[in-house]
Short mmCIF file of C-alpha atoms in Angstrom, two decimals:
data_model
loop_
_atom_site.label_atom_id
_atom_site.label_comp_id
_atom_site.label_asym_id
_atom_site.label_seq_id
_atom_site.Cartn_x
_atom_site.Cartn_y
_atom_site.Cartn_z
CA MET A 1 -0.16 0.09 0.16
CA SER A 2 1.03 3.70 -0.63
CA ASP A 3 2.08 6.20 2.39
CA GLN A 4 -1.16 7.83 1.78
CA ALA A 5 -3.56 4.45 1.63
CA ASN A 6 -1.83 3.52 5.10
CA LYS A 7 -2.55 7.38 6.32
CA ARG A 8 -6.36 6.90 5.29
CA ARG A 9 -6.41 3.51 7.15
CA VAL A 10 -5.11 5.18 10.30
CA ARG A 11 -7.38 8.13 10.04
CA ASP A 12 -10.45 5.83 9.55
CA ALA A 13 -9.24 3.55 12.17
CA TYR A 14 -9.40 6.74 14.65
CA GLU A 15 -12.73 8.08 13.45
CA ALA A 16 -14.30 4.62 14.46
CA PHE A 17 -12.48 4.33 17.61
CA SER A 18 -13.85 7.97 18.57
CA ARG A 19 -17.17 6.38 18.06
CA ARG A 20 -16.29 3.48 20.12
CA ASP A 21 -16.49 1.07 17.07
CA LEU A 22 -12.97 -1.06 17.14
CA GLY A 23 -13.85 -2.88 14.09
CA PRO A 24 -11.67 -0.63 11.56
CA PHE A 25 -8.93 -0.58 14.16
CA MET A 26 -8.74 -4.02 14.43
CA ASP A 27 -8.79 -4.67 10.83
CA ALA A 28 -5.82 -2.46 10.41
CA ILE A 29 -3.67 -4.32 12.62
CA ALA A 30 -1.83 -7.48 11.99
CA ASP A 31 -2.67 -10.75 13.71
CA ASP A 32 0.75 -10.46 15.07
CA VAL A 33 0.98 -7.13 15.58
CA ASP A 34 3.24 -6.10 18.45
CA TRP A 35 1.32 -3.08 20.34
CA ILE A 36 3.51 -1.23 22.76
CA ASP A 37 2.41 1.16 25.42
CA PRO A 38 4.87 3.08 27.32
CA LEU A 39 3.22 2.57 30.97
CA PRO A 40 4.93 0.51 33.40
CA PRO A 41 4.19 -3.04 33.16
CA ASP A 42 2.36 -3.11 36.27
CA HIS A 43 -0.29 -0.79 34.90
CA PRO A 44 -3.32 -2.53 33.47
CA VAL A 45 -2.59 -1.48 29.79
CA GLY A 46 1.18 -0.81 30.21
CA GLY A 47 3.99 -3.00 28.38
CA VAL A 48 3.74 -4.86 25.43
CA PHE A 49 0.78 -6.96 23.65
CA ARG A 50 1.21 -9.46 21.02
CA GLY A 51 -1.53 -10.39 18.75
CA LYS A 52 -4.97 -9.28 18.09
CA ASN A 53 -6.43 -11.29 21.04
CA GLU A 54 -4.08 -9.28 23.48
CA VAL A 55 -4.92 -5.89 21.77
CA ALA A 56 -8.70 -6.51 22.37
CA ARG A 57 -7.72 -7.40 26.08
CA TYR A 58 -6.01 -4.13 26.06
CA PHE A 59 -8.98 -2.26 24.47
CA GLU A 60 -11.31 -4.14 27.05
CA GLU A 61 -9.20 -2.71 30.11
CA LEU A 62 -8.50 0.52 28.85
CA GLY A 63 -12.72 1.04 28.71
CA LYS A 64 -12.78 -0.35 32.40
CA LEU A 65 -9.91 2.22 33.13
CA ALA A 66 -11.19 5.52 31.49
CA THR A 67 -14.04 7.42 29.62
CA PHE A 68 -12.66 9.82 26.94
CA LYS A 69 -13.88 13.11 27.03
CA ALA A 70 -11.77 13.78 24.01
CA PHE A 71 -9.98 11.99 21.08
CA ASP A 72 -8.86 14.35 18.82
CA VAL A 73 -6.73 13.80 15.82
CA VAL A 74 -4.34 16.71 15.29
CA ASP A 75 -2.40 15.52 12.70
CA ILE A 76 -1.37 12.41 10.65
CA VAL A 77 1.89 12.01 8.86
CA ALA A 78 2.97 9.26 6.57
CA GLU A 79 6.31 8.31 4.96
CA GLY A 80 6.73 4.85 3.25
CA ASP A 81 5.61 2.22 5.86
CA THR A 82 5.31 4.59 8.54
CA VAL A 83 2.36 6.57 9.70
CA VAL A 84 2.67 8.84 12.61
CA ALA A 85 -0.72 10.35 14.30
CA PHE A 86 -0.66 13.21 16.80
CA LEU A 87 -3.51 12.69 19.26
CA HIS A 88 -4.85 15.24 22.08
CA LEU A 89 -6.66 13.19 24.56
CA GLU A 90 -8.73 14.40 27.43
CA THR A 91 -9.74 11.40 29.85
CA THR A 92 -11.33 10.70 33.30
CA MET A 93 -10.36 7.89 35.24
CA ARG A 94 -13.22 5.61 36.43
CA HIS A 95 -11.99 4.42 39.60
CA ASN A 96 -10.77 7.73 41.20
CA GLY A 97 -12.25 10.26 39.05
CA ARG A 98 -9.11 12.33 38.20
CA ASP A 99 -8.51 13.65 34.74
CA PHE A 100 -5.61 13.31 32.33
CA VAL A 101 -5.49 15.84 29.36
CA GLY A 102 -2.27 15.60 27.38
CA ASP A 103 -0.65 15.02 23.81
CA SER A 104 0.05 11.65 22.40
CA ALA A 105 2.02 10.38 19.20
CA HIS A 106 1.24 6.84 18.00
CA VAL A 107 3.69 5.18 15.68
CA TRP A 108 2.10 2.84 12.89
CA THR A 109 4.62 0.54 11.13
CA PHE A 110 2.90 -1.20 8.06
CA ALA A 111 3.49 -4.33 5.88
CA ASP A 112 1.48 -5.42 3.42
CA GLY A 113 -1.52 -3.03 4.13
CA VAL A 114 -1.45 -3.95 7.88
CA ALA A 115 0.28 -2.54 11.08
CA ILE A 116 2.75 -5.17 12.51
CA ARG A 117 3.84 -2.65 14.98
CA TYR A 118 2.04 0.19 16.92
CA ARG A 119 3.72 2.55 19.69
CA ILE A 120 2.67 5.28 21.64
CA PHE A 121 4.30 7.80 23.21
CA ALA A 122 2.90 9.87 25.95
CA ASP A 123 3.67 11.40 28.95
CA THR A 124 3.49 8.54 31.21
CA ALA A 125 3.92 10.34 34.48
CA ARG A 126 1.10 12.60 34.37
CA ILE A 127 -1.14 9.54 33.37
CA MET A 128 0.21 7.64 36.03
CA ALA A 129 -0.58 10.55 38.45
CA ALA A 130 -4.26 10.49 37.58
CA PHE A 131 -4.22 6.85 37.89
CA ARG A 132 -2.84 6.82 41.28
CA GLY A 133 -4.72 10.04 42.13
CA ASP A 134 -1.96 12.32 43.17
#
């Protein structure tokens, strides 16, 4: 696929996610995707998740943890097999009511039209502070 086709696939996945539809997101990732979240491994969605089943579990845990008040795609850039999405997020932690507001970058690496790697870059200290209720 071209970098523009990959970019469109990412945009479609995020648009669907903002409507709480995970179908296009799951369709955009490989069966054996490496999904990397920089939060500590003792956090329910921190660490490396391998394959669609683990990514589905990731989203299930994420839904239990936080309510998204804003999930805005600021920009998406593509070059070859790499797509980077810049996002603005506003969430409320379900267990303590604390808010996280911040920006994040998600790097998608594509092969044969699907993402084989998905890596999140975010302000983990601020996310963990909201999670812990600091």
